[in-house]
Amino acid sequence: MITKSHFHGAKGPHAEGSAGDGHRDEAAATLDALSADRHRLADRLAVPWALMAAFGALAAWWVGSAVTTTPGSGYEPPLAGWMTLPVALVIAHLVRRGTGIRFRALGARANGAMLAVLVACLLLFSVSLGAVSLGMAWLVGVMSLVAFGVTTWLSGVAYRSAVERVRRG
């Protein structure tokens, strides 16, 4: 039979001076070691600029595909639009394979940079379509270069932001 005396004055695992202090200290030391590992890993991860440039080249290709269209009532979107998603997924896989890190959650800044890439490319594609309709196809090349630069830079921003999220845990 358990009586009140069994609980009165007894020290549980969370009471000071109990054996639980050793477990708590051990857990804190383990968490500190894991945090240090995350920091070392984040410090070691450099931006894979070649793969960020691959994202930029993909964006430039898509924006440049506007030159092959005929804007107006008979407009048909270029095939490049459908091809960008699978190619982007392959590049993302290469980033993951190259770093060994699986970014489960990118964070607000990285998601914002990716959204900015999408908006910029849509805007540049629209400007390119307008240029083609006005007979200024040469402007598509300029828009493609802008798409390359902006996408490469913002991809690097997103990558660095994801690495910082790894650092913070």
Protein backbone atom coordinates (compact mmCIF):
# COMPACT_ATOMS: atom_id res chain seq x y z
CA MET A 1 0.00 0.00 0.00
CA ILE A 2 1.33 3.44 -0.97
CA THR A 3 0.93 6.04 1.72
CA LYS A 4 1.33 9.77 1.86
CA SER A 5 4.80 9.35 3.37
CA HIS A 6 6.02 7.83 0.13
CA PHE A 7 5.42 11.18 -1.63
CA HIS A 8 6.15 13.64 1.17
CA GLY A 9 9.72 14.91 0.90
CA ALA A 10 10.64 12.56 -1.90
CA LYS A 11 12.78 14.02 -4.61
CA GLY A 12 11.59 13.39 -8.14
CA PRO A 13 13.76 13.46 -11.23
CA HIS A 14 13.23 17.21 -11.63
CA ALA A 15 13.98 18.21 -8.06
CA GLU A 16 17.32 19.89 -7.31
CA GLY A 17 20.05 17.68 -6.04
CA SER A 18 18.52 14.53 -7.47
CA ALA A 19 20.00 12.07 -9.89
CA GLY A 20 18.03 13.92 -12.59
CA ASP A 21 20.60 16.75 -12.47
CA GLY A 22 23.14 14.49 -14.14
CA HIS A 23 20.69 13.65 -16.90
CA ARG A 24 19.83 17.31 -17.39
CA ASP A 25 23.50 18.29 -17.56
CA GLU A 26 24.16 15.46 -19.99
CA ALA A 27 21.21 16.55 -22.16
CA ALA A 28 22.39 20.17 -22.11
CA ALA A 29 25.90 19.09 -23.11
CA THR A 30 24.47 17.00 -25.95
CA LEU A 31 22.38 19.94 -27.19
CA ASP A 32 25.44 22.21 -27.04
CA ALA A 33 27.43 19.67 -29.07
CA LEU A 34 24.64 19.43 -31.66
CA SER A 35 24.46 23.21 -31.90
CA ALA A 36 28.23 23.40 -32.42
CA ASP A 37 27.94 20.73 -35.14
CA ARG A 38 25.22 22.77 -36.89
CA HIS A 39 27.42 25.88 -36.78
CA ARG A 40 30.42 24.00 -38.19
CA LEU A 41 28.27 22.52 -40.94
CA ALA A 42 26.79 25.91 -41.86
CA ASP A 43 30.27 27.49 -41.90
CA ARG A 44 31.47 24.76 -44.26
CA LEU A 45 28.65 25.15 -46.78
CA ALA A 46 29.64 27.54 -49.56
CA VAL A 47 27.14 28.71 -52.14
CA PRO A 48 27.41 26.37 -55.16
CA TRP A 49 27.53 29.23 -57.67
CA ALA A 50 27.68 26.90 -60.67
CA LEU A 51 24.29 25.45 -59.70
CA MET A 52 22.90 28.90 -58.91
CA ALA A 53 24.04 29.93 -62.40
CA ALA A 54 22.21 26.86 -63.73
CA PHE A 55 19.02 28.26 -62.19
CA GLY A 56 19.87 31.58 -63.84
CA ALA A 57 20.44 29.91 -67.22
CA LEU A 58 17.11 28.13 -66.88
CA ALA A 59 15.36 31.45 -66.22
CA ALA A 60 17.17 33.08 -69.16
CA TRP A 61 16.14 30.20 -71.42
CA TRP A 62 12.50 30.53 -70.38
CA VAL A 63 12.43 34.32 -70.80
CA GLY A 64 14.28 33.99 -74.12
CA SER A 65 11.72 31.49 -75.39
CA ALA A 66 9.37 34.46 -75.88
CA VAL A 67 11.22 35.20 -79.12
CA THR A 68 9.82 32.02 -80.69
CA THR A 69 6.21 32.99 -80.01
CA THR A 70 3.66 34.92 -81.99
CA PRO A 71 1.88 37.15 -79.49
CA GLY A 72 -1.70 37.96 -80.33
CA SER A 73 -4.88 36.01 -80.91
CA GLY A 74 -3.02 32.88 -82.08
CA TYR A 75 -0.62 32.87 -79.13
CA GLU A 76 0.59 29.50 -77.95
CA PRO A 77 2.93 29.37 -74.95
CA PRO A 78 6.40 28.03 -75.72
CA LEU A 79 7.32 24.48 -74.72
CA ALA A 80 10.07 25.93 -72.52
CA GLY A 81 7.45 26.87 -69.93
CA TRP A 82 6.60 23.22 -69.34
CA MET A 83 10.22 22.13 -69.31
CA THR A 84 11.44 24.57 -66.65
CA LEU A 85 9.83 22.83 -63.67
CA PRO A 86 11.42 19.38 -64.17
CA VAL A 87 14.80 20.97 -64.97
CA ALA A 88 14.54 23.18 -61.85
CA LEU A 89 13.79 20.07 -59.77
CA VAL A 90 16.87 18.34 -61.19
CA ILE A 91 19.03 21.36 -60.32
CA ALA A 92 17.55 21.45 -56.80
CA HIS A 93 18.37 17.75 -56.45
CA LEU A 94 21.96 18.45 -57.53
CA VAL A 95 22.20 21.21 -54.91
CA ARG A 96 21.00 18.78 -52.25
CA ARG A 97 23.31 16.02 -53.43
CA GLY A 98 26.28 18.40 -53.63
CA THR A 99 25.82 19.75 -50.11
CA GLY A 100 24.47 16.65 -48.42
CA ILE A 101 21.84 18.81 -46.73
CA ARG A 102 18.12 18.29 -47.15
CA PHE A 103 16.49 21.63 -46.58
CA ARG A 104 13.14 20.73 -45.03
CA ALA A 105 12.11 24.30 -44.32
CA LEU A 106 13.79 27.17 -46.10
CA GLY A 107 12.58 30.06 -44.00
CA ALA A 108 10.80 33.28 -44.85
CA ARG A 109 13.77 35.01 -46.48
CA ALA A 110 14.54 32.07 -48.79
CA ASN A 111 10.87 31.66 -49.70
CA GLY A 112 10.70 35.40 -50.39
CA ALA A 113 13.73 35.20 -52.67
CA MET A 114 12.19 32.30 -54.59
CA LEU A 115 8.93 34.21 -54.94
CA ALA A 116 10.91 37.23 -56.18
CA VAL A 117 12.55 35.01 -58.83
CA LEU A 118 9.14 33.86 -60.02
CA VAL A 119 7.70 37.38 -60.14
CA ALA A 120 10.79 38.80 -61.87
CA CYS A 121 10.79 36.06 -64.50
CA LEU A 122 7.08 36.47 -65.19
CA LEU A 123 7.56 40.22 -65.55
CA LEU A 124 10.59 39.79 -67.83
CA PHE A 125 8.74 37.21 -69.93
CA SER A 126 5.79 39.60 -70.29
CA VAL A 127 8.10 42.43 -71.34
CA SER A 128 9.74 40.05 -73.82
CA LEU A 129 6.35 39.14 -75.30
CA GLY A 130 5.57 42.84 -75.64
CA ALA A 131 8.91 43.44 -77.34
CA VAL A 132 8.27 40.61 -79.81
CA SER A 133 4.81 41.98 -80.61
CA LEU A 134 6.35 45.40 -81.33
CA GLY A 135 9.02 43.91 -83.60
CA MET A 136 11.86 44.51 -81.10
CA ALA A 137 13.02 40.91 -80.73
CA TRP A 138 16.52 42.11 -79.81
CA LEU A 139 15.11 43.26 -76.45
CA VAL A 140 14.37 39.62 -75.56
CA GLY A 141 18.13 39.02 -75.36
CA VAL A 142 18.49 41.86 -72.87
CA MET A 143 15.59 40.53 -70.79
CA SER A 144 17.18 37.06 -70.83
CA LEU A 145 20.45 38.47 -69.49
CA VAL A 146 18.56 40.30 -66.75
CA ALA A 147 16.70 37.08 -65.90
CA PHE A 148 20.01 35.22 -65.68
CA GLY A 149 21.57 37.79 -63.36
CA VAL A 150 18.56 38.28 -61.10
CA THR A 151 17.83 34.56 -60.79
CA THR A 152 21.45 33.62 -60.10
CA TRP A 153 21.74 36.31 -57.42
CA LEU A 154 18.39 35.55 -55.76
CA SER A 155 19.11 31.80 -55.83
CA GLY A 156 22.29 32.54 -53.89
CA VAL A 157 20.30 34.65 -51.42
CA ALA A 158 17.82 31.79 -50.93
CA TYR A 159 20.64 29.26 -50.46
CA ARG A 160 22.47 31.39 -47.88
CA SER A 161 19.20 31.95 -46.04
CA ALA A 162 18.52 28.21 -45.94
CA VAL A 163 22.04 27.61 -44.60
CA GLU A 164 21.41 30.19 -41.85
CA ARG A 165 18.26 28.33 -40.94
CA VAL A 166 20.34 25.15 -40.60
CA ARG A 167 22.73 27.09 -38.34
CA ARG A 168 19.88 28.17 -36.06
CA GLY A 169 18.34 24.72 -36.00
